[in-house]
Tab-separated table of C-alpha atoms and ligand atoms in Angstrom:
chain	number	residue	atom	x	y	z
O	8	MET	CA	6.230	-20.656	21.112
O	9	TYR	CA	6.719	-19.600	17.548
O	10	SER	CA	9.553	-17.499	16.142
O	11	ALA	CA	9.727	-13.817	17.122
O	12	VAL	CA	8.147	-12.603	13.901
O	13	VAL	CA	5.142	-14.926	14.273
O	14	GLU	CA	4.658	-14.070	17.950
O	15	ASN	CA	4.812	-10.380	17.018
O	16	PHE	CA	2.301	-10.861	14.229
O	17	LEU	CA	-0.194	-12.772	16.385
O	18	ARG	CA	0.020	-10.042	19.028
O	19	TYR	CA	-0.454	-7.163	16.575
O	20	VAL	CA	-3.341	-8.562	14.510
O	21	LYS	CA	-5.470	-8.843	17.642
O	22	ILE	CA	-5.383	-5.063	17.983
O	23	ASP	CA	-8.054	-3.396	15.853
O	24	THR	CA	-6.396	-0.534	13.924
O	25	GLN	CA	-8.868	0.026	11.115
O	26	SER	CA	-8.564	3.478	9.547
O	27	LEU	CA	-11.647	5.214	8.115
O	28	GLU	CA	-11.852	7.304	4.968
O	29	GLN	CA	-14.709	9.413	6.324
O	30	TYR	CA	-12.446	10.795	9.063
O	31	ALA	CA	-9.398	11.155	6.828
O	32	ASP	CA	-9.391	14.916	7.307
O	33	LYS	CA	-7.609	14.225	10.579
O	34	THR	CA	-4.574	12.008	11.269
O	35	PRO	CA	-4.960	9.495	12.783
O	36	SER	CA	-8.409	8.986	11.270
O	37	THR	CA	-9.305	6.617	14.123
O	38	GLU	CA	-8.125	6.784	17.724
O	39	LYS	CA	-7.771	3.011	18.014
O	40	GLN	CA	-4.648	3.057	15.848
O	41	ARG	CA	-2.930	4.530	18.892
O	42	ASP	CA	-3.313	1.213	20.734
O	43	LEU	CA	-0.797	-0.422	18.430
O	44	ALA	CA	1.422	2.679	18.222
O	45	VAL	CA	1.802	2.797	22.002
O	46	LEU	CA	2.481	-0.944	22.176
O	47	LEU	CA	5.188	-0.661	19.514
O	48	ARG	CA	6.763	2.286	21.291
O	49	ASP	CA	6.849	0.286	24.547
O	50	GLU	CA	8.242	-2.823	22.864
O	51	LEU	CA	10.967	-0.796	21.154
O	52	LEU	CA	11.894	0.748	24.503
O	53	VAL	CA	12.059	-2.675	26.173
O	54	LEU	CA	14.212	-4.027	23.346
O	55	GLY	CA	16.617	-1.144	23.904
O	56	ALA	CA	16.157	0.790	20.657
O	57	SER	CA	17.424	4.381	20.662
O	58	ASN	CA	15.618	7.649	20.165
O	59	VAL	CA	12.190	5.983	20.400
O	60	ARG	CA	9.572	8.599	19.635
O	61	TYR	CA	5.790	8.478	19.568
O	62	ASP	CA	4.341	11.440	17.718
O	63	GLU	CA	1.266	11.841	19.846
O	64	GLU	CA	-0.306	14.434	17.617
O	65	HIS	CA	-0.375	12.294	14.464
O	66	CYS	CA	0.304	8.758	15.750
O	67	TYR	CA	3.665	7.911	14.190
O	68	VAL	CA	6.318	5.789	15.897
O	69	TYR	CA	10.029	6.180	15.162
O	70	ALA	CA	13.121	4.463	16.533
O	71	GLU	CA	16.782	3.977	15.708
O	72	ILE	CA	19.444	1.367	16.178
O	73	PRO	CA	22.742	3.248	16.048
O	74	SER	CA	25.674	2.009	14.018
O	75	ASN	CA	27.984	-0.254	15.999
O	76	LEU	CA	30.735	-0.466	13.397
O	77	ARG	CA	34.086	-0.763	15.128
O	78	VAL	CA	36.087	0.529	12.184
O	79	LYS	CA	35.153	3.941	10.881
O	80	LYS	CA	33.473	3.367	7.578
O	81	ARG	CA	30.831	5.201	5.630
O	82	VAL	CA	27.795	2.929	5.305
O	83	PRO	CA	24.290	4.100	4.455
O	84	LYS	CA	21.674	4.772	7.125
O	85	ILE	CA	18.856	2.435	6.102
O	86	GLY	CA	15.198	2.922	6.948
O	87	PHE	CA	12.309	0.450	7.200
O	88	ILE	CA	8.699	1.582	7.191
O	89	ALA	CA	5.391	-0.239	7.673
O	90	HIS	CA	1.868	0.975	8.309
O	91	MET	CA	-0.143	0.139	11.403
O	92	ASP	CA	-3.686	0.627	10.103
O	93	THR	CA	-5.842	-1.874	8.233
O	94	SER	CA	-8.303	-1.409	5.395
O	95	GLU	CA	-11.925	-0.571	6.059
O	96	ALA	CA	-12.997	-3.065	3.384
O	97	VAL	CA	-13.566	-5.714	6.067
O	98	SER	CA	-13.673	-5.462	9.864
O	99	GLY	CA	-10.391	-5.769	11.720
O	100	ALA	CA	-11.999	-6.193	15.152
O	101	ASN	CA	-11.690	-9.457	17.102
O	102	VAL	CA	-9.355	-11.058	14.603
O	103	LYS	CA	-8.954	-14.719	15.516
O	104	PRO	CA	-5.897	-15.962	13.673
O	105	ARG	CA	-5.714	-19.690	13.053
O	106	ILE	CA	-2.523	-21.525	12.192
O	107	ILE	CA	-2.556	-24.312	9.643
O	108	GLU	CA	0.596	-26.384	9.969
O	109	ASN	CA	1.929	-28.308	6.993
O	110	TYR	CA	-0.674	-26.862	4.600
O	111	ASP	CA	-1.887	-29.478	2.119
O	112	GLY	CA	-2.227	-27.131	-0.874
O	113	GLU	CA	-6.034	-27.505	-1.055
O	114	ASP	CA	-8.878	-24.981	-0.659
O	115	ILE	CA	-9.106	-23.660	2.903
O	116	VAL	CA	-12.518	-23.640	4.603
O	117	LEU	CA	-12.605	-20.599	6.888
O	118	ASP	CA	-16.242	-20.836	7.950
O	119	GLU	CA	-18.096	-24.002	7.085
O	120	LYS	CA	-21.594	-22.710	7.908
O	121	LEU	CA	-21.253	-19.501	5.900
O	122	ASN	CA	-19.302	-21.292	3.190
O	123	ILE	CA	-16.366	-18.896	3.326
O	124	VAL	CA	-13.578	-20.660	1.508
O	125	THR	CA	-10.159	-19.545	0.302
O	126	ARG	CA	-9.884	-21.169	-3.104
O	127	VAL	CA	-6.593	-22.020	-4.729
O	128	SER	CA	-8.166	-21.095	-8.072
O	129	GLU	CA	-8.670	-17.528	-6.815
O	130	PHE	CA	-5.406	-17.306	-4.863
O	131	PRO	CA	-2.936	-19.302	-6.988
O	132	MET	CA	-0.036	-18.114	-4.822
O	133	LEU	CA	-1.291	-20.643	-2.263
O	134	LYS	CA	0.338	-23.352	-4.378
O	135	ALA	CA	3.775	-22.084	-3.364
O	136	CYS	CA	2.778	-22.467	0.302
O	137	LYS	CA	2.133	-26.213	0.179
O	138	GLY	CA	3.986	-27.918	3.012
O	139	LYS	CA	4.499	-24.605	4.826
O	140	SER	CA	2.457	-23.158	7.695
O	141	LEU	CA	-0.237	-20.552	7.117
O	142	ILE	CA	-2.016	-18.062	9.317
O	143	VAL	CA	-5.632	-17.512	8.247
O	144	THR	CA	-8.790	-15.874	9.618
O	145	ASP	CA	-12.014	-17.471	10.833
O	146	GLY	CA	-13.801	-15.817	7.901
O	147	SER	CA	-15.415	-13.045	9.938
O	148	THR	CA	-12.644	-10.432	9.619
O	149	LEU	CA	-9.593	-9.613	7.600
O	150	LEU	CA	-6.282	-10.854	8.966
O	151	GLY	CA	-4.379	-7.581	8.946
O	152	GLY	CA	-1.234	-8.884	7.283
O	153	ASP	CA	-1.426	-5.633	5.326
O	154	ASP	CA	0.579	-4.339	6.957
O	155	LYS	CA	1.065	-5.942	10.357
O	156	ALA	CA	3.194	-8.591	8.676
O	157	GLY	CA	5.559	-5.770	7.712
O	158	VAL	CA	5.439	-4.334	11.236
O	159	ALA	CA	6.133	-7.780	12.752
O	160	GLU	CA	9.075	-8.376	10.408
O	161	ILE	CA	10.705	-5.020	11.088
O	162	MET	CA	10.287	-5.581	14.840
O	163	ALA	CA	11.847	-9.056	14.590
O	164	MET	CA	14.770	-7.640	12.596
O	165	ALA	CA	15.222	-4.898	15.213
O	166	GLU	CA	15.128	-7.456	18.021
O	167	TYR	CA	17.823	-9.490	16.307
O	168	PHE	CA	20.267	-6.595	16.010
O	169	LEU	CA	19.550	-5.334	19.515
O	170	ARG	CA	20.121	-8.797	20.992
O	171	HIS	CA	23.308	-9.371	18.955
O	172	PRO	CA	25.546	-6.363	19.484
O	173	GLU	CA	28.469	-8.422	18.176
O	174	VAL	CA	26.942	-8.260	14.684
O	175	GLU	CA	28.213	-5.045	13.126
O	176	HIS	CA	25.878	-2.850	11.132
O	177	GLY	CA	25.248	0.744	10.092
O	178	LYS	CA	22.471	2.922	11.462
O	179	ILE	CA	18.974	1.427	11.166
O	180	CYS	CA	15.932	3.736	11.154
O	181	ILE	CA	12.438	2.430	11.900
O	182	GLY	CA	9.123	4.126	11.183
O	183	PHE	CA	5.535	2.982	11.739
O	184	THR	CA	2.789	5.067	10.168
O	185	PRO	CA	-0.996	5.425	10.553
O	186	ASP	CA	-3.667	5.838	7.860
O	187	GLU	CA	-1.908	4.380	4.844
O	188	GLU	CA	-5.194	2.851	3.715
O	189	VAL	CA	-6.891	6.231	3.593
O	190	GLY	CA	-4.036	7.785	1.633
O	191	ASN	CA	-2.449	9.752	4.471
O	192	GLY	CA	0.277	7.369	5.589
O	193	VAL	CA	3.120	9.790	5.145
O	194	ALA	CA	1.286	13.099	5.332
O	195	PHE	CA	3.064	13.939	8.597
O	196	PHE	CA	6.082	11.660	8.264
O	197	ASP	CA	9.148	13.322	9.756
O	198	ILE	CA	11.705	12.644	7.006
O	199	ASP	CA	14.380	14.835	8.607
O	200	GLY	CA	13.969	13.286	12.045
O	201	PHE	CA	13.884	9.796	10.518
O	202	ASP	CA	17.390	10.500	9.208
O	203	ALA	CA	17.783	7.604	6.762
O	204	ASP	CA	19.731	7.823	3.494
O	205	TYR	CA	17.062	5.671	1.883
O	206	ALA	CA	14.338	3.313	3.060
O	207	TYR	CA	12.075	0.419	2.167
O	208	THR	CA	8.387	0.104	2.828
O	209	VAL	CA	7.703	-3.491	3.867
O	210	ASP	CA	4.173	-3.559	2.510
O	211	GLY	CA	4.087	-5.923	-0.482
O	212	GLY	CA	2.697	-9.410	-0.969
O	213	GLU	CA	4.192	-12.687	-2.058
O	214	LEU	CA	7.730	-13.679	-1.011
O	215	GLY	CA	10.213	-12.248	-3.517
O	216	ASP	CA	7.968	-9.393	-4.650
O	217	MET	CA	9.616	-6.062	-4.888
O	218	SER	CA	8.735	-2.865	-6.684
O	219	TYR	CA	10.040	0.567	-7.331
O	220	GLU	CA	7.487	1.546	-9.936
O	221	CYS	CA	3.924	2.585	-9.305
O	222	PHE	CA	1.241	4.428	-11.195
O	223	ASN	CA	1.093	8.106	-11.957
O	224	ALA	CA	-2.293	8.938	-10.546
O	225	ALA	CA	-4.968	11.572	-10.826
O	226	GLY	CA	-8.534	11.843	-9.589
O	227	ALA	CA	-11.199	13.597	-11.644
O	228	THR	CA	-14.683	14.945	-11.109
O	229	LEU	CA	-16.935	15.520	-14.091
O	230	THR	CA	-19.997	17.655	-13.556
O	231	VAL	CA	-22.785	17.540	-16.139
O	232	LYS	CA	-25.460	20.196	-16.325
O	233	GLY	CA	-28.774	18.996	-17.698
O	234	LYS	CA	-32.090	20.636	-18.449
O	235	SER	CA	-35.280	19.292	-16.972
O	236	VAL	CA	-38.730	19.639	-18.505
O	237	HIS	CA	-41.865	17.515	-18.293
O	238	PRO	CA	-40.961	14.229	-19.979
O	239	GLY	CA	-44.207	14.279	-21.927
O	240	TYR	CA	-43.197	17.487	-23.670
O	241	ALA	CA	-39.441	17.040	-23.692
O	242	LYS	CA	-38.777	16.474	-27.342
O	243	ASN	CA	-35.704	18.457	-28.470
O	244	ILE	CA	-35.717	20.384	-25.193
O	245	MET	CA	-34.697	18.067	-22.367
O	246	LYS	CA	-31.022	17.470	-21.698
O	247	ASN	CA	-30.827	14.507	-19.356
O	248	ALA	CA	-27.615	14.904	-17.320
O	249	ILE	CA	-27.564	11.179	-16.572
O	250	THR	CA	-27.605	10.256	-20.249
O	251	LEU	CA	-24.991	12.887	-21.015
O	252	ALA	CA	-22.819	11.522	-18.210
O	253	TYR	CA	-22.995	8.061	-19.771
O	254	GLU	CA	-22.082	9.554	-23.097
O	255	PHE	CA	-18.899	10.910	-21.557
O	256	ILE	CA	-18.153	7.612	-19.785
O	257	SER	CA	-18.446	5.754	-23.088
O	258	THR	CA	-15.517	7.833	-24.398
O	259	ILE	CA	-13.132	6.454	-21.757
O	260	SER	CA	-14.559	3.108	-20.742
O	261	GLY	CA	-12.495	0.941	-23.112
O	262	GLU	CA	-9.380	1.003	-20.965
O	263	CYS	CA	-10.731	0.062	-17.562
O	264	PRO	CA	-9.140	-1.909	-14.694
O	265	GLU	CA	-10.986	-5.088	-15.605
O	266	ASN	CA	-9.415	-5.000	-19.085
O	267	THR	CA	-5.841	-4.095	-18.182
O	268	GLU	CA	-2.817	-5.550	-16.378
O	269	GLY	CA	0.966	-5.173	-16.120
O	270	TYR	CA	1.950	-1.787	-17.494
O	271	GLY	CA	-1.501	-1.093	-18.932
O	272	GLY	CA	-2.962	2.170	-17.716
O	273	PHE	CA	-6.670	2.868	-17.341
O	274	TYR	CA	-9.575	5.152	-16.531
O	275	HIS	CA	-11.811	3.912	-13.767
O	276	VAL	CA	-15.238	5.332	-12.975
O	277	ASP	CA	-15.632	5.172	-9.197
O	278	SER	CA	-19.068	6.608	-8.769
O	279	ILE	CA	-21.882	8.342	-10.574
O	280	HIS	CA	-24.793	10.090	-8.997
O	281	GLY	CA	-27.315	12.641	-10.061
O	282	ASP	CA	-30.638	13.354	-11.714
O	283	VAL	CA	-31.908	14.947	-14.911
O	284	GLU	CA	-30.651	18.394	-13.885
O	285	LYS	CA	-27.195	17.477	-12.722
O	286	ALA	CA	-24.915	14.448	-12.670
O	287	VAL	CA	-21.502	13.999	-11.122
O	288	VAL	CA	-19.045	11.333	-12.256
O	289	GLU	CA	-15.977	10.547	-10.160
O	290	PHE	CA	-13.178	8.693	-11.862
O	291	ILE	CA	-9.471	8.034	-11.600
O	292	ILE	CA	-6.700	8.057	-14.195
O	293	ARG	CA	-3.684	5.737	-13.897
O	294	ASP	CA	-0.594	5.054	-15.979
O	295	HIS	CA	2.997	4.019	-15.171
O	296	ASP	CA	4.340	5.989	-18.108
O	297	SER	CA	4.301	9.694	-17.371
O	298	LYS	CA	3.902	10.685	-21.050
O	299	LYS	CA	0.931	8.380	-21.494
O	300	PHE	CA	-0.432	9.654	-18.203
O	301	GLU	CA	-0.344	13.247	-19.489
O	302	GLN	CA	-1.960	12.047	-22.717
O	303	ARG	CA	-4.777	10.426	-20.775
O	304	ILE	CA	-5.459	13.670	-18.965
O	305	GLN	CA	-5.445	15.489	-22.296
O	306	THR	CA	-7.815	12.881	-23.759
O	307	VAL	CA	-10.291	13.562	-20.962
O	308	ARG	CA	-10.093	17.311	-21.568
O	309	ASN	CA	-10.481	16.827	-25.326
O	310	ASN	CA	-13.514	14.590	-24.881
O	311	VAL	CA	-15.143	17.137	-22.607
O	312	GLU	CA	-14.519	19.861	-25.151
O	313	MET	CA	-15.807	17.691	-27.983
O	314	LEU	CA	-19.058	17.048	-26.094
O	315	ASN	CA	-19.468	20.706	-25.205
O	316	SER	CA	-19.166	21.696	-28.819
O	317	LYS	CA	-21.532	18.887	-29.862
O	318	TYR	CA	-24.204	20.292	-27.522
O	319	GLY	CA	-23.365	23.866	-28.401
O	320	GLU	CA	-22.941	24.963	-24.785
O	321	LYS	CA	-20.838	24.244	-21.728
O	322	ARG	CA	-22.700	21.337	-20.197
O	323	PHE	CA	-19.579	19.387	-19.131
O	324	THR	CA	-16.889	20.572	-16.774
O	325	VAL	CA	-14.051	18.457	-15.445
O	326	GLU	CA	-11.692	19.012	-12.563
O	327	ILE	CA	-8.540	16.878	-12.460
O	328	LYS	CA	-6.230	16.606	-9.444
O	329	GLU	CA	-2.877	14.868	-9.415
O	330	GLN	CA	-2.688	12.282	-6.606
O	331	TYR	CA	0.778	10.719	-6.745
O	332	ARG	CA	3.605	10.058	-9.183
O	333	ASN	CA	5.566	7.013	-10.277
O	334	MET	CA	8.584	6.804	-7.962
O	335	ARG	CA	10.612	5.105	-10.692
O	336	GLU	CA	11.776	8.389	-12.159
O	337	ARG	CA	13.423	9.168	-8.809
O	338	ILE	CA	14.693	5.736	-7.823
O	339	GLU	CA	16.215	4.769	-11.163
O	340	LYS	CA	18.887	7.379	-10.567
O	341	GLU	CA	19.944	5.430	-7.449
O	342	LEU	CA	19.257	1.908	-8.579
O	343	TYR	CA	21.700	0.362	-6.089
O	344	ILE	CA	18.903	0.689	-3.520
O	345	VAL	CA	16.910	-1.849	-5.515
O	346	GLU	CA	20.013	-3.945	-6.238
O	347	TYR	CA	20.819	-4.286	-2.530
O	348	ALA	CA	17.338	-5.649	-1.902
O	349	VAL	CA	17.572	-8.009	-4.871
O	350	GLU	CA	20.904	-9.347	-3.602
O	351	ALA	CA	19.517	-9.570	-0.043
O	352	MET	CA	16.731	-11.799	-1.370
O	353	ARG	CA	19.108	-14.039	-3.325
O	354	ARG	CA	21.266	-14.522	-0.233
O	355	ALA	CA	18.141	-15.638	1.614
O	356	GLY	CA	17.493	-18.174	-1.153
O	357	VAL	CA	14.642	-16.216	-2.709
O	358	GLU	CA	14.287	-15.443	-6.407
O	359	PRO	CA	13.347	-11.733	-6.625
O	360	LYS	CA	10.391	-10.715	-8.790
O	361	VAL	CA	10.624	-7.024	-9.534
O	362	SER	CA	7.326	-5.840	-10.949
O	363	PRO	CA	5.373	-2.586	-11.207
O	364	ILE	CA	2.759	-1.902	-8.556
O	365	ARG	CA	-0.680	-1.272	-10.013
O	366	GLY	CA	-1.416	1.300	-7.363
O	367	GLY	CA	0.551	3.665	-5.174
O	368	THR	CA	2.585	3.242	-2.030
O	369	ASP	CA	3.628	5.469	0.800
O	370	GLY	CA	7.112	5.048	-0.592
O	371	ALA	CA	6.078	6.801	-3.793
O	372	ARG	CA	5.219	9.954	-1.928
O	373	LEU	CA	8.322	9.720	0.245
O	374	SER	CA	10.479	9.240	-2.842
O	375	PHE	CA	9.210	12.545	-4.218
O	376	ASP	CA	9.676	14.229	-0.863
O	377	GLY	CA	13.334	13.194	-0.802
O	378	LEU	CA	13.429	9.769	0.865
O	379	LEU	CA	13.862	7.118	-1.833
O	380	CYS	CA	11.756	4.177	-0.829
O	381	PRO	CA	11.038	1.003	-2.872
O	382	ASN	CA	8.558	-1.545	-1.566
O	383	ILE	CA	9.292	-5.141	-0.593
O	384	CYS	CA	7.236	-8.217	0.210
O	385	THR	CA	5.637	-9.200	3.522
O	386	GLY	CA	4.690	-12.828	2.813
O	387	SER	CA	1.028	-12.052	3.408
O	388	GLU	CA	-1.568	-12.034	0.663
O	389	GLY	CA	-5.241	-11.692	-0.196
O	390	HIS	CA	-5.204	-8.255	1.397
O	391	HIS	CA	-8.365	-6.280	2.194
O	392	GLY	CA	-10.488	-9.414	2.422
O	393	ARG	CA	-11.541	-12.305	4.615
O	394	ASN	CA	-9.354	-14.670	2.610
O	395	GLU	CA	-6.185	-12.937	3.688
O	396	PHE	CA	-3.416	-15.269	4.763
O	397	ALA	CA	0.216	-15.090	5.802
O	398	CYS	CA	2.863	-17.756	5.370
O	399	ILE	CA	4.990	-18.339	8.466
O	400	GLU	CA	8.126	-19.584	6.714
O	401	ASP	CA	7.955	-16.714	4.216
O	402	MET	CA	7.660	-14.148	7.004
O	403	GLU	CA	10.692	-15.687	8.662
O	404	THR	CA	12.606	-15.525	5.392
O	405	ILE	CA	11.663	-11.870	5.003
O	406	VAL	CA	13.221	-11.116	8.394
O	407	GLU	CA	16.420	-12.656	6.968
O	408	ILE	CA	16.070	-10.453	3.885
O	409	LEU	CA	15.755	-7.332	6.041
O	410	LYS	CA	18.851	-8.376	7.993
O	411	ASN	CA	20.729	-8.911	4.725
O	412	ILE	CA	19.684	-5.469	3.488
O	413	VAL	CA	21.276	-3.988	6.622
O	414	LEU	CA	24.410	-6.125	6.454
O	415	LEU	CA	25.192	-6.003	2.724
O	416	PRO	CA	26.616	-2.464	2.554
O	417	CYS	CA	28.856	-3.237	5.569
O	418	SER	CA	30.529	-6.168	3.838
O	419	GLU	CA	31.548	-4.154	0.809
T	501	LIG	ZN1	-0.448	-1.946	2.927
């Protein structure tokens, strides 16, 4: 028997909950996510959580642990959210987790025959796990720590408070969501019914990681109209849409993901397809700074205009759609939410590392919809790949951090 969080994790990763982009027009995108939702609902009921709800239409699970404070005192209602689905990057079916006790700090061979190895040089965070116990895959699937580690930790925290009614705390709100990986994790999230004053998504990586900043994000589609004629007689007549598309790309390709890090924003061309007559370029625009983000959008529009005037007609059109916003501008007005989590980590003996996410989170969308929601670590890493791993001791520490987050406002 392992600790509750590890037992939870091993049980949840064996359930395939892969979400699929191609069916993202409905939520849940895949029916199999319900298998875990129903299990979580049942486990919450058995543990004695209150107001356990399974939203059958959209596959969300909610529960509450009411305040048991004996003295009347105003403490915040704190929410915890994790997503049940896994990425479609690698299969999540028949996950066979393997536990490595007392990890020696060396490269981990997952599949000897296929030479699937988790290398310390590629995953330097492994160094911090030396001497601890790891959960890894057999190399044929992902592990699913993103975000079943978060689910397992929230469930272990809930179990603790439900089994220890003598420990006083304020109201705890729990939410498990589908389809985070296809961008719809909180599309149908019931913020009013959830009834938290603020919340945390438990969906980060390395122990100590925490973030309340993410990108401002937009997606863009550039359509290029060409002109096809016989290539043998094309001189000064043909307009090759593919070449024109590359000409546009060259105006934005300097700041790309592979050249940027930290607070560096970028343009990223996702796909290009087409022929001489017509080409379509899909790309995304990202920046933490909202001014620079607006400038990037303007740069794209300017470049399109510049090319149209160069060719003397409207061959380029671009459509830009905002995807999500940096939650920092909301959360920095209520920074105590971050400070509680930082203090909760310190009390668990963990040095917090607050850093910007180079992506988005469900919490970003929730923060703009009225539920402020920074993101904290899960102790699992290498997400979306076969090399994913989770550290047992770190997951256990994160359960302590979640407990501290609940208890801190009560002790003030
Ligand atoms: Zn995740």
